[in-house]
Amino acid sequence: MARMIIRNTVLNQKKGFLLLEDDRIMAFQEGEPGDSSSCKLYDGRGYHLLPSLIDVHVHLREPGFEYKEDINSGLKAAAGGGFGQVLAMANTNPVNDNASVTRLMLEKASWHHPHGPFVHPVGALTRNLEGKELAPLAELKEAGCRAFSNDGLPVRDNELFRRALEYASDLEMVVIDHCEDPCLAGDGVMNEGKISSYLGLKGIPDTAETLQVARDILLAAQLDTPVHLAHISSGKSVELIAWAKQKSIPVTAETCPHYLVWDEEQVQGYNTMAKVNPPLRTRQDTSALQDALRQGVIDIIATDHAPHADFEKQVPFAQAPNGISGLDTALSLCLGLVRKNVFELKDLARLMASSPGKIFGLPANSFQPGDPADFILVDPEHQWPVNAQTMLSKGKNTPCQGDMLQGRVMAHFMAGKEIFSRI
Amino acid sequence: MNWKHKDLLDIESLSDHEIRHIFSTSSRFIEINSRSIKKVPILKGKSVVLFFAEPSTRTKTSFDMAAKRLSADSFSLATSGSSLKKGESLKDTVLTLEAMKPDAIVIRHSLSGSAAFVAEHLQCSVINAGDGWHAHPTQALLDGFTLNRIWEDFSGKTILILGDIAHSRVARSDIKLFSRLGCTVRICAPRTLLPARAETWPVKVFNDLNQACREVDAIISLRLQLERQKAGLLPDIREYAARFCLSRRHVELAAPGVKIMHPGPMNRGIEIASDLADSRDSLILDQVESGVAVRMALLYLYLAGSKTEQELPEG
C-alpha cells in the first residue's frame, strides 16, 4: 500500500495536506503532517487544490485532421489545462460512427497517455453525421463511446431525433444536441444584430438556437428521456431551460468560457479568432449565462475546444472556420470570473468536475475519502501570456491570443500519479 | 494637406476635413477631364493593380481610366484569371501581387472585410472598390461629390436611399457619408431588405415609398439583385416593382428640384422608371463622370499624398 502526502496546499481556503493511498484520496487535514516517514512527500508550494476537471465537449480532430490537432497534442493541452477526462466529438474523418474509429481513438489515447488524461469518444448520432439514419449506437457504446451527438451538424428531422432519443435511452446513454435550426442559421457567420449589420456580415439570430432548445425540451418531456444541450449561448435559451427544470423535464445544459467572457464586440475588425458557432452574442446574453450558472439553470462549463491551423483563420471572416481553441485557457478565464465574483472557486469544482461527472457517469473527485486521487494544483496568482509557445494545443486560435491571463495549473495528478507539471 | 492614410477601406476612417479635401481635389480633376488632352504626368512611374475578384464594369473602368489619366500604369486581374480559381488563398494571392512592387492595389471582393484583411497583410496602399455588403467608399464619395457640385452646403438636406439596403455596401457607405455631411438620411425598403436593427443606424426607416419621398432633396435608388426573390426575401419582382419602383408620381411628392441617383447597373422598370432615369432630374451619368474624377483624386492623394497640392497641374 503506497501512501503519499501533498503538503502545503489549500483546499476550500483551508491550508493543510492531502493524504493519498494508492490511487485514492484518504483525507485532507489542516496544518502540517506529523510523522510522514512512511509516505512519499510532495510540496504543494501553497497552491490551491481543485479536482481534475472534466470537459464534456472537445474536438481532438484525429483521425483525419491531425494538422489541426491530434489525440496526443489535444491530451497534452488537456493535462496542462487541468482536464483529466474529455469527451471527444465525432466530426472526425472518417466520422466516429463505427466501432473501429472509436477503438482507434481509445488506443491512441492510451498509448500516448496511459495514465491520463482519458478520452471518452462521443459517437455520431447519425451515420456520417448526415441526419438521415441512426448510427449503430449499441455498437458504438460497446466499443467505448460515452454519449452520442451530431455536434456541428444538428439533426433537422424531428422524427429522427425523437427516435434517436428513444433508442439511446434503451442503452442508458445521453444524447448531446447542438441546438441550432439550420434554416434560420443559414449561412450566417456571426450574431445577428447591430454589429453584423454594421460590418455587412450575414447574421445568425438567437432564435436559431432557442427554437431547437424548445424542440429538445418538448421531446425530453414527452419521452421522459434526458437530453444534454450543448454550448448554450443565449439568454432566451436560459429562460426556456429554467422553465424545463421547474417542470422537472430531464434536460441538462452546458455553456463555454467564451460565451461567459466575450460578446459580439470581439468580432469588430473582422476578427476571425472570435468566429465560433453558436456565435458570440450580446453583453446581455453573457450576463444571463453567468446568472444561469450561479442559479444552476445551466449545469456545467465545457470548452467546445475547436483547434484550427493558423492559415485557416487567416482568411476573410466569412471564409474562416468556426471555433476557439479552449483547453489551454478555460480554467484561467473561469478563474477571472471567480475574481469578479461571478461565482466562487467551489462552484468551479462543481461546474467543471462533479456535475459533468454526474451527467455522463464519470468518476469525479470531491476530496472525500475514497474518491479517485485526480486533482490539480492551481496558482491563482500566476500570470502567463497566451501565445503560440505557451499554448500546448496545436490550435492557437483564441480571442485572448496575446493577452496576459491570471491563474494556471501548476501540477496535475491522476490516480495519484503526476501526469503534468510546471513546478 | 499631407495625406496620412495608407489605405482607403471605409468612410469612417476619413475625417470631415479629409472628405471635403477629396471633394475639392476632385473638382480640379473634373476640370482636367474636360480638356482636350486629359492626361497629366503626376503619377508617372507608379503602378496600380486592379484586382477585381467579383464582376464589375463601371468601377473597374473608372479606376483604370483614372490611373491612366494620371499616367500611372494599371494592371487588371480578375478571379477567373487568377490563382484564386486554383484554390490559392486570398492572402497568398495578394502577397504574390505585392512582391511585384505595385504602389497600390484596388480590390473588389465578394466578402465583407476582405479589403481590410488584404490591407493588414500588405505594405502598399489598398483601396476598397467594394467588399461584400460592407463598404464601397469610392462610390459614396462620388455620390457625395456629385451632389456637392450642386449643393455647397449639405445641412438641412434630406436624402432617401431606396431599395435593397440590407445587402448593399453602397447604402452602408452612403448612410455614413451623408449623415456625416449633415444630411437627414431616410431609408425605404420592405422589411426583408432592411438590415437587422436598422433602427440603430443614423436614419429614419420607411416602408411606404410615398411617405418616404415627401420633401426629400435627393433619392438614391439601389440595384435589386433579382436572386432575392429566390432567396425568399420577396414574393415576386412584379410586386416589388409595384411597391418600390421609383417613378414620376413619387418624385412629385419630393422637394422642388429633387435629384435622382442610382449607382448602376439599373434594372429599369423594377427599381426606377425608365423615363425618370433619363430625365433632367437624373444625375446618373453625372455620377459616372464624377466617379473618374473622384478616383483620380484618391489615387493622387494615396500615391502622391506627401506632395503638396501646388504640384497639381494648373488648368
mmCIF file of N, CA and C in Angstrom, chain A residues 290-366:
data_model
loop_
_atom_site.group_PDB
_atom_site.id
_atom_site.type_symbol
_atom_site.label_atom_id
_atom_site.label_comp_id
_atom_site.label_asym_id
_atom_site.label_seq_id
_atom_site.Cartn_x
_atom_site.Cartn_y
_atom_site.Cartn_z
ATOM 1 N N GLN A 290 -24.056 33.947 -17.127
ATOM 2 C CA GLN A 290 -23.379 33.957 -15.817
ATOM 3 C C GLN A 290 -24.397 33.718 -14.701
ATOM 4 N N ASP A 291 -25.552 34.397 -14.778
ATOM 5 C CA ASP A 291 -26.614 34.195 -13.774
ATOM 6 C C ASP A 291 -27.075 32.745 -13.783
ATOM 7 N N ALA A 292 -27.222 32.191 -14.997
ATOM 8 C CA ALA A 292 -27.733 30.822 -15.127
ATOM 9 C C ALA A 292 -26.794 29.818 -14.461
ATOM 10 N N LEU A 293 -25.507 30.077 -14.513
ATOM 11 C CA LEU A 293 -24.556 29.168 -13.857
ATOM 12 C C LEU A 293 -24.662 29.285 -12.343
ATOM 13 N N ARG A 294 -24.813 30.526 -11.875
ATOM 14 C CA ARG A 294 -24.950 30.746 -10.423
ATOM 15 C C ARG A 294 -26.200 30.062 -9.895
ATOM 16 N N GLN A 295 -27.272 30.143 -10.680
ATOM 17 C CA GLN A 295 -28.562 29.644 -10.204
ATOM 18 C C GLN A 295 -28.781 28.168 -10.521
ATOM 19 N N GLY A 296 -27.823 27.534 -11.190
ATOM 20 C CA GLY A 296 -27.959 26.109 -11.504
ATOM 21 C C GLY A 296 -28.851 25.823 -12.697
ATOM 22 N N VAL A 297 -29.238 26.840 -13.433
ATOM 23 C CA VAL A 297 -30.062 26.589 -14.626
ATOM 24 C C VAL A 297 -29.188 25.930 -15.699
ATOM 25 N N ILE A 298 -28.000 26.468 -15.890
ATOM 26 C CA ILE A 298 -27.014 25.776 -16.728
ATOM 27 C C ILE A 298 -26.124 24.986 -15.778
ATOM 28 N N ASP A 299 -25.928 23.703 -16.102
ATOM 29 C CA ASP A 299 -25.313 22.782 -15.153
ATOM 30 C C ASP A 299 -23.798 22.828 -15.147
ATOM 31 N N ILE A 300 -23.210 22.991 -16.340
ATOM 32 C CA ILE A 300 -21.757 22.805 -16.416
ATOM 33 C C ILE A 300 -21.098 23.762 -17.415
ATOM 34 N N ILE A 301 -19.773 23.840 -17.272
ATOM 35 C CA ILE A 301 -18.953 24.580 -18.240
ATOM 36 C C ILE A 301 -18.150 23.552 -19.040
ATOM 37 N N ALA A 302 -18.205 23.669 -20.367
ATOM 38 C CA ALA A 302 -17.383 22.821 -21.249
ATOM 39 C C ALA A 302 -16.633 23.763 -22.175
ATOM 40 N N THR A 303 -15.555 23.284 -22.794
ATOM 41 C CA THR A 303 -14.773 24.241 -23.606
ATOM 42 C C THR A 303 -15.246 24.361 -25.046
ATOM 43 N N ASP A 304 -15.822 23.289 -25.618
ATOM 44 C CA ASP A 304 -16.013 23.213 -27.075
ATOM 45 C C ASP A 304 -14.681 23.513 -27.775
ATOM 46 N N HIS A 305 -13.625 22.927 -27.216
ATOM 47 C CA HIS A 305 -12.264 23.102 -27.771
ATOM 48 C C HIS A 305 -12.276 22.765 -29.264
ATOM 49 N N ALA A 306 -12.028 23.783 -30.100
ATOM 50 C CA ALA A 306 -12.096 23.585 -31.558
ATOM 51 C C ALA A 306 -10.845 24.169 -32.203
ATOM 52 N N PRO A 307 -9.759 23.397 -32.189
ATOM 53 C CA PRO A 307 -8.496 23.925 -32.740
ATOM 54 C C PRO A 307 -8.498 23.981 -34.263
ATOM 55 N N HIS A 308 -7.869 25.011 -34.804
ATOM 56 C CA HIS A 308 -7.677 25.129 -36.255
ATOM 57 C C HIS A 308 -6.250 25.588 -36.525
ATOM 58 N N ALA A 309 -5.764 25.298 -37.738
ATOM 59 C CA ALA A 309 -4.425 25.750 -38.126
ATOM 60 C C ALA A 309 -4.451 27.260 -38.370
ATOM 61 N N ASP A 310 -3.302 27.910 -38.186
ATOM 62 C CA ASP A 310 -3.254 29.371 -38.324
ATOM 63 C C ASP A 310 -3.726 29.838 -39.700
ATOM 64 N N PHE A 311 -3.298 29.124 -40.761
ATOM 65 C CA PHE A 311 -3.645 29.596 -42.105
ATOM 66 C C PHE A 311 -5.150 29.499 -42.372
ATOM 67 N N GLU A 312 -5.833 28.635 -41.618
ATOM 68 C CA GLU A 312 -7.285 28.511 -41.836
ATOM 69 C C GLU A 312 -8.034 29.730 -41.297
ATOM 70 N N LYS A 313 -7.479 30.375 -40.291
ATOM 71 C CA LYS A 313 -8.123 31.568 -39.736
ATOM 72 C C LYS A 313 -7.631 32.845 -40.423
ATOM 73 N N GLN A 314 -6.544 32.753 -41.207
ATOM 74 C CA GLN A 314 -6.008 33.944 -41.892
ATOM 75 C C GLN A 314 -6.661 34.113 -43.260
ATOM 76 N N VAL A 315 -7.951 34.309 -43.235
ATOM 77 C CA VAL A 315 -8.766 34.471 -44.453
ATOM 78 C C VAL A 315 -9.844 35.496 -44.132
ATOM 79 N N PRO A 316 -10.559 36.019 -45.134
ATOM 80 C CA PRO A 316 -11.680 36.906 -44.816
ATOM 81 C C PRO A 316 -12.691 36.203 -43.888
ATOM 82 N N PHE A 317 -13.360 36.996 -43.051
ATOM 83 C CA PHE A 317 -14.161 36.454 -41.941
ATOM 84 C C PHE A 317 -15.118 35.346 -42.376
ATOM 85 N N ALA A 318 -15.840 35.578 -43.470
ATOM 86 C CA ALA A 318 -16.859 34.611 -43.868
ATOM 87 C C ALA A 318 -16.261 33.261 -44.257
ATOM 88 N N GLN A 319 -14.994 33.269 -44.670
ATOM 89 C CA GLN A 319 -14.366 32.010 -45.105
ATOM 90 C C GLN A 319 -13.720 31.255 -43.950
ATOM 91 N N ALA A 320 -13.570 31.895 -42.798
ATOM 92 C CA ALA A 320 -12.838 31.253 -41.696
ATOM 93 C C ALA A 320 -13.687 30.160 -41.053
ATOM 94 N N PRO A 321 -13.056 29.072 -40.607
ATOM 95 C CA PRO A 321 -13.830 28.042 -39.911
ATOM 96 C C PRO A 321 -14.246 28.540 -38.525
ATOM 97 N N ASN A 322 -15.341 27.974 -38.012
ATOM 98 C CA ASN A 322 -15.793 28.308 -36.657
ATOM 99 C C ASN A 322 -14.916 27.607 -35.637
ATOM 100 N N GLY A 323 -14.661 28.262 -34.524
ATOM 101 C CA GLY A 323 -14.021 27.537 -33.435
ATOM 102 C C GLY A 323 -12.991 28.326 -32.683
ATOM 103 N N ILE A 324 -12.953 28.047 -31.370
ATOM 104 C CA ILE A 324 -11.964 28.651 -30.469
ATOM 105 C C ILE A 324 -11.251 27.498 -29.773
ATOM 106 N N SER A 325 -9.932 27.583 -29.731
ATOM 107 C CA SER A 325 -9.149 26.565 -29.030
ATOM 108 C C SER A 325 -9.244 26.871 -27.541
ATOM 109 N N GLY A 326 -9.774 25.930 -26.744
ATOM 110 C CA GLY A 326 -10.146 26.313 -25.377
ATOM 111 C C GLY A 326 -9.464 25.595 -24.242
ATOM 112 N N LEU A 327 -8.820 24.445 -24.510
ATOM 113 C CA LEU A 327 -8.320 23.646 -23.378
ATOM 114 C C LEU A 327 -7.257 24.387 -22.570
ATOM 115 N N ASP A 328 -6.378 25.118 -23.245
ATOM 116 C CA ASP A 328 -5.284 25.788 -22.536
ATOM 117 C C ASP A 328 -5.769 26.929 -21.646
ATOM 118 N N THR A 329 -6.830 27.597 -22.065
ATOM 119 C CA THR A 329 -7.186 28.869 -21.410
ATOM 120 C C THR A 329 -8.440 28.808 -20.547
ATOM 121 N N ALA A 330 -9.222 27.716 -20.638
ATOM 122 C CA ALA A 330 -10.544 27.688 -19.990
ATOM 123 C C ALA A 330 -10.456 27.976 -18.493
ATOM 124 N N LEU A 331 -9.551 27.295 -17.803
ATOM 125 C CA LEU A 331 -9.506 27.465 -16.346
ATOM 126 C C LEU A 331 -9.106 28.897 -15.987
ATOM 127 N N SER A 332 -8.117 29.443 -16.701
ATOM 128 C CA SER A 332 -7.690 30.819 -16.398
ATOM 129 C C SER A 332 -8.835 31.800 -16.625
ATOM 130 N N LEU A 333 -9.587 31.623 -17.712
ATOM 131 C CA LEU A 333 -10.720 32.526 -17.978
ATOM 132 C C LEU A 333 -11.769 32.391 -16.878
ATOM 133 N N CYS A 334 -12.014 31.162 -16.416
ATOM 134 C CA CYS A 334 -13.015 30.962 -15.364
ATOM 135 C C CYS A 334 -12.517 31.491 -14.023
ATOM 136 N N LEU A 335 -11.208 31.385 -13.781
ATOM 137 C CA LEU A 335 -10.670 31.971 -12.545
ATOM 138 C C LEU A 335 -10.845 33.489 -12.559
ATOM 139 N N GLY A 336 -10.789 34.066 -13.746
ATOM 140 C CA GLY A 336 -11.066 35.509 -13.887
ATOM 141 C C GLY A 336 -12.495 35.823 -13.454
ATOM 142 N N LEU A 337 -13.418 34.923 -13.761
ATOM 143 C CA LEU A 337 -14.817 35.126 -13.339
ATOM 144 C C LEU A 337 -14.944 34.967 -11.830
ATOM 145 N N VAL A 338 -14.132 34.081 -11.240
ATOM 146 C CA VAL A 338 -14.136 33.937 -9.776
ATOM 147 C C VAL A 338 -13.651 35.243 -9.146
ATOM 148 N N ARG A 339 -12.598 35.818 -9.723
ATOM 149 C CA ARG A 339 -12.079 37.086 -9.187
ATOM 150 C C ARG A 339 -13.112 38.202 -9.295
ATOM 151 N N LYS A 340 -13.975 38.108 -10.312
ATOM 152 C CA LYS A 340 -15.025 39.134 -10.469
ATOM 153 C C LYS A 340 -16.285 38.765 -9.694
ATOM 154 N N ASN A 341 -16.189 37.727 -8.862
ATOM 155 C CA ASN A 341 -17.323 37.279 -8.024
ATOM 156 C C ASN A 341 -18.535 36.815 -8.829
ATOM 157 N N VAL A 342 -18.312 36.370 -10.048
ATOM 158 C CA VAL A 342 -19.429 35.788 -10.814
ATOM 159 C C VAL A 342 -19.841 34.485 -10.145
ATOM 160 N N PHE A 343 -18.871 33.689 -9.725
ATOM 161 C CA PHE A 343 -19.119 32.527 -8.872
ATOM 162 C C PHE A 343 -17.869 32.272 -8.043
ATOM 163 N N GLU A 344 -17.990 31.300 -7.111
ATOM 164 C CA GLU A 344 -16.863 31.043 -6.209
ATOM 165 C C GLU A 344 -16.039 29.873 -6.728
ATOM 166 N N LEU A 345 -14.863 29.725 -6.117
ATOM 167 C CA LEU A 345 -13.961 28.653 -6.531
ATOM 168 C C LEU A 345 -14.627 27.283 -6.360
ATOM 169 N N LYS A 346 -15.395 27.139 -5.273
ATOM 170 C CA LYS A 346 -16.040 25.826 -5.063
ATOM 171 C C LYS A 346 -17.102 25.560 -6.143
ATOM 172 N N ASP A 347 -17.695 26.645 -6.672
ATOM 173 C CA ASP A 347 -18.657 26.461 -7.778
ATOM 174 C C ASP A 347 -17.935 25.943 -9.023
ATOM 175 N N LEU A 348 -16.695 26.412 -9.184
ATOM 176 C CA LEU A 348 -15.909 25.982 -10.340
ATOM 177 C C LEU A 348 -15.701 24.470 -10.301
ATOM 178 N N ALA A 349 -15.428 23.948 -9.104
ATOM 179 C CA ALA A 349 -15.239 22.491 -8.945
ATOM 180 C C ALA A 349 -16.521 21.758 -9.323
ATOM 181 N N ARG A 350 -17.650 22.346 -8.970
ATOM 182 C CA ARG A 350 -18.929 21.714 -9.318
ATOM 183 C C ARG A 350 -19.166 21.800 -10.830
ATOM 184 N N LEU A 351 -18.959 23.000 -11.397
ATOM 185 C CA LEU A 351 -19.302 23.232 -12.808
ATOM 186 C C LEU A 351 -18.358 22.515 -13.770
ATOM 187 N N MET A 352 -17.125 22.303 -13.329
ATOM 188 C CA MET A 352 -16.129 21.747 -14.259
ATOM 189 C C MET A 352 -15.655 20.351 -13.861
ATOM 190 N N ALA A 353 -16.219 19.778 -12.789
ATOM 191 C CA ALA A 353 -15.804 18.416 -12.428
ATOM 192 C C ALA A 353 -16.982 17.573 -11.940
ATOM 193 N N SER A 354 -17.555 17.902 -10.771
ATOM 194 C CA SER A 354 -18.539 16.963 -10.211
ATOM 195 C C SER A 354 -19.815 16.881 -11.050
ATOM 196 N N SER A 355 -20.340 18.023 -11.524
ATOM 197 C CA SER A 355 -21.588 17.956 -12.313
ATOM 198 C C SER A 355 -21.390 17.274 -13.666
ATOM 199 N N PRO A 356 -20.332 17.616 -14.430
ATOM 200 C CA PRO A 356 -20.132 16.853 -15.674
ATOM 201 C C PRO A 356 -19.938 15.368 -15.411
ATOM 202 N N GLY A 357 -19.258 15.030 -14.300
ATOM 203 C CA GLY A 357 -19.076 13.619 -13.946
ATOM 204 C C GLY A 357 -20.421 12.940 -13.725
ATOM 205 N N LYS A 358 -21.303 13.635 -13.007
ATOM 206 C CA LYS A 358 -22.624 13.064 -12.698
ATOM 207 C C LYS A 358 -23.442 12.852 -13.985
ATOM 208 N N ILE A 359 -23.460 13.862 -14.858
ATOM 209 C CA ILE A 359 -24.309 13.778 -16.065
ATOM 210 C C ILE A 359 -23.833 12.651 -16.986
ATOM 211 N N PHE A 360 -22.515 12.470 -17.073
ATOM 212 C CA PHE A 360 -22.004 11.491 -18.047
ATOM 213 C C PHE A 360 -21.420 10.236 -17.391
ATOM 214 N N GLY A 361 -21.699 10.060 -16.081
ATOM 215 C CA GLY A 361 -21.297 8.825 -15.403
ATOM 216 C C GLY A 361 -19.792 8.625 -15.347
ATOM 217 N N LEU A 362 -19.060 9.702 -15.074
ATOM 218 C CA LEU A 362 -17.602 9.598 -14.973
ATOM 219 C C LEU A 362 -17.183 9.846 -13.526
ATOM 220 N N PRO A 363 -16.126 9.166 -13.092
ATOM 221 C CA PRO A 363 -15.700 9.353 -11.703
ATOM 222 C C PRO A 363 -15.115 10.749 -11.495
ATOM 223 N N ALA A 364 -15.612 11.451 -10.494
ATOM 224 C CA ALA A 364 -15.090 12.788 -10.201
ATOM 225 C C ALA A 364 -14.662 12.836 -8.746
ATOM 226 N N ASN A 365 -13.708 13.684 -8.506
ATOM 227 C CA ASN A 365 -13.137 13.785 -7.161
ATOM 228 C C ASN A 365 -13.767 14.954 -6.409
ATOM 229 N N SER A 366 -14.291 14.673 -5.210
ATOM 230 C CA SER A 366 -14.799 15.764 -4.357
ATOM 231 C C SER A 366 -13.966 15.878 -3.093
#
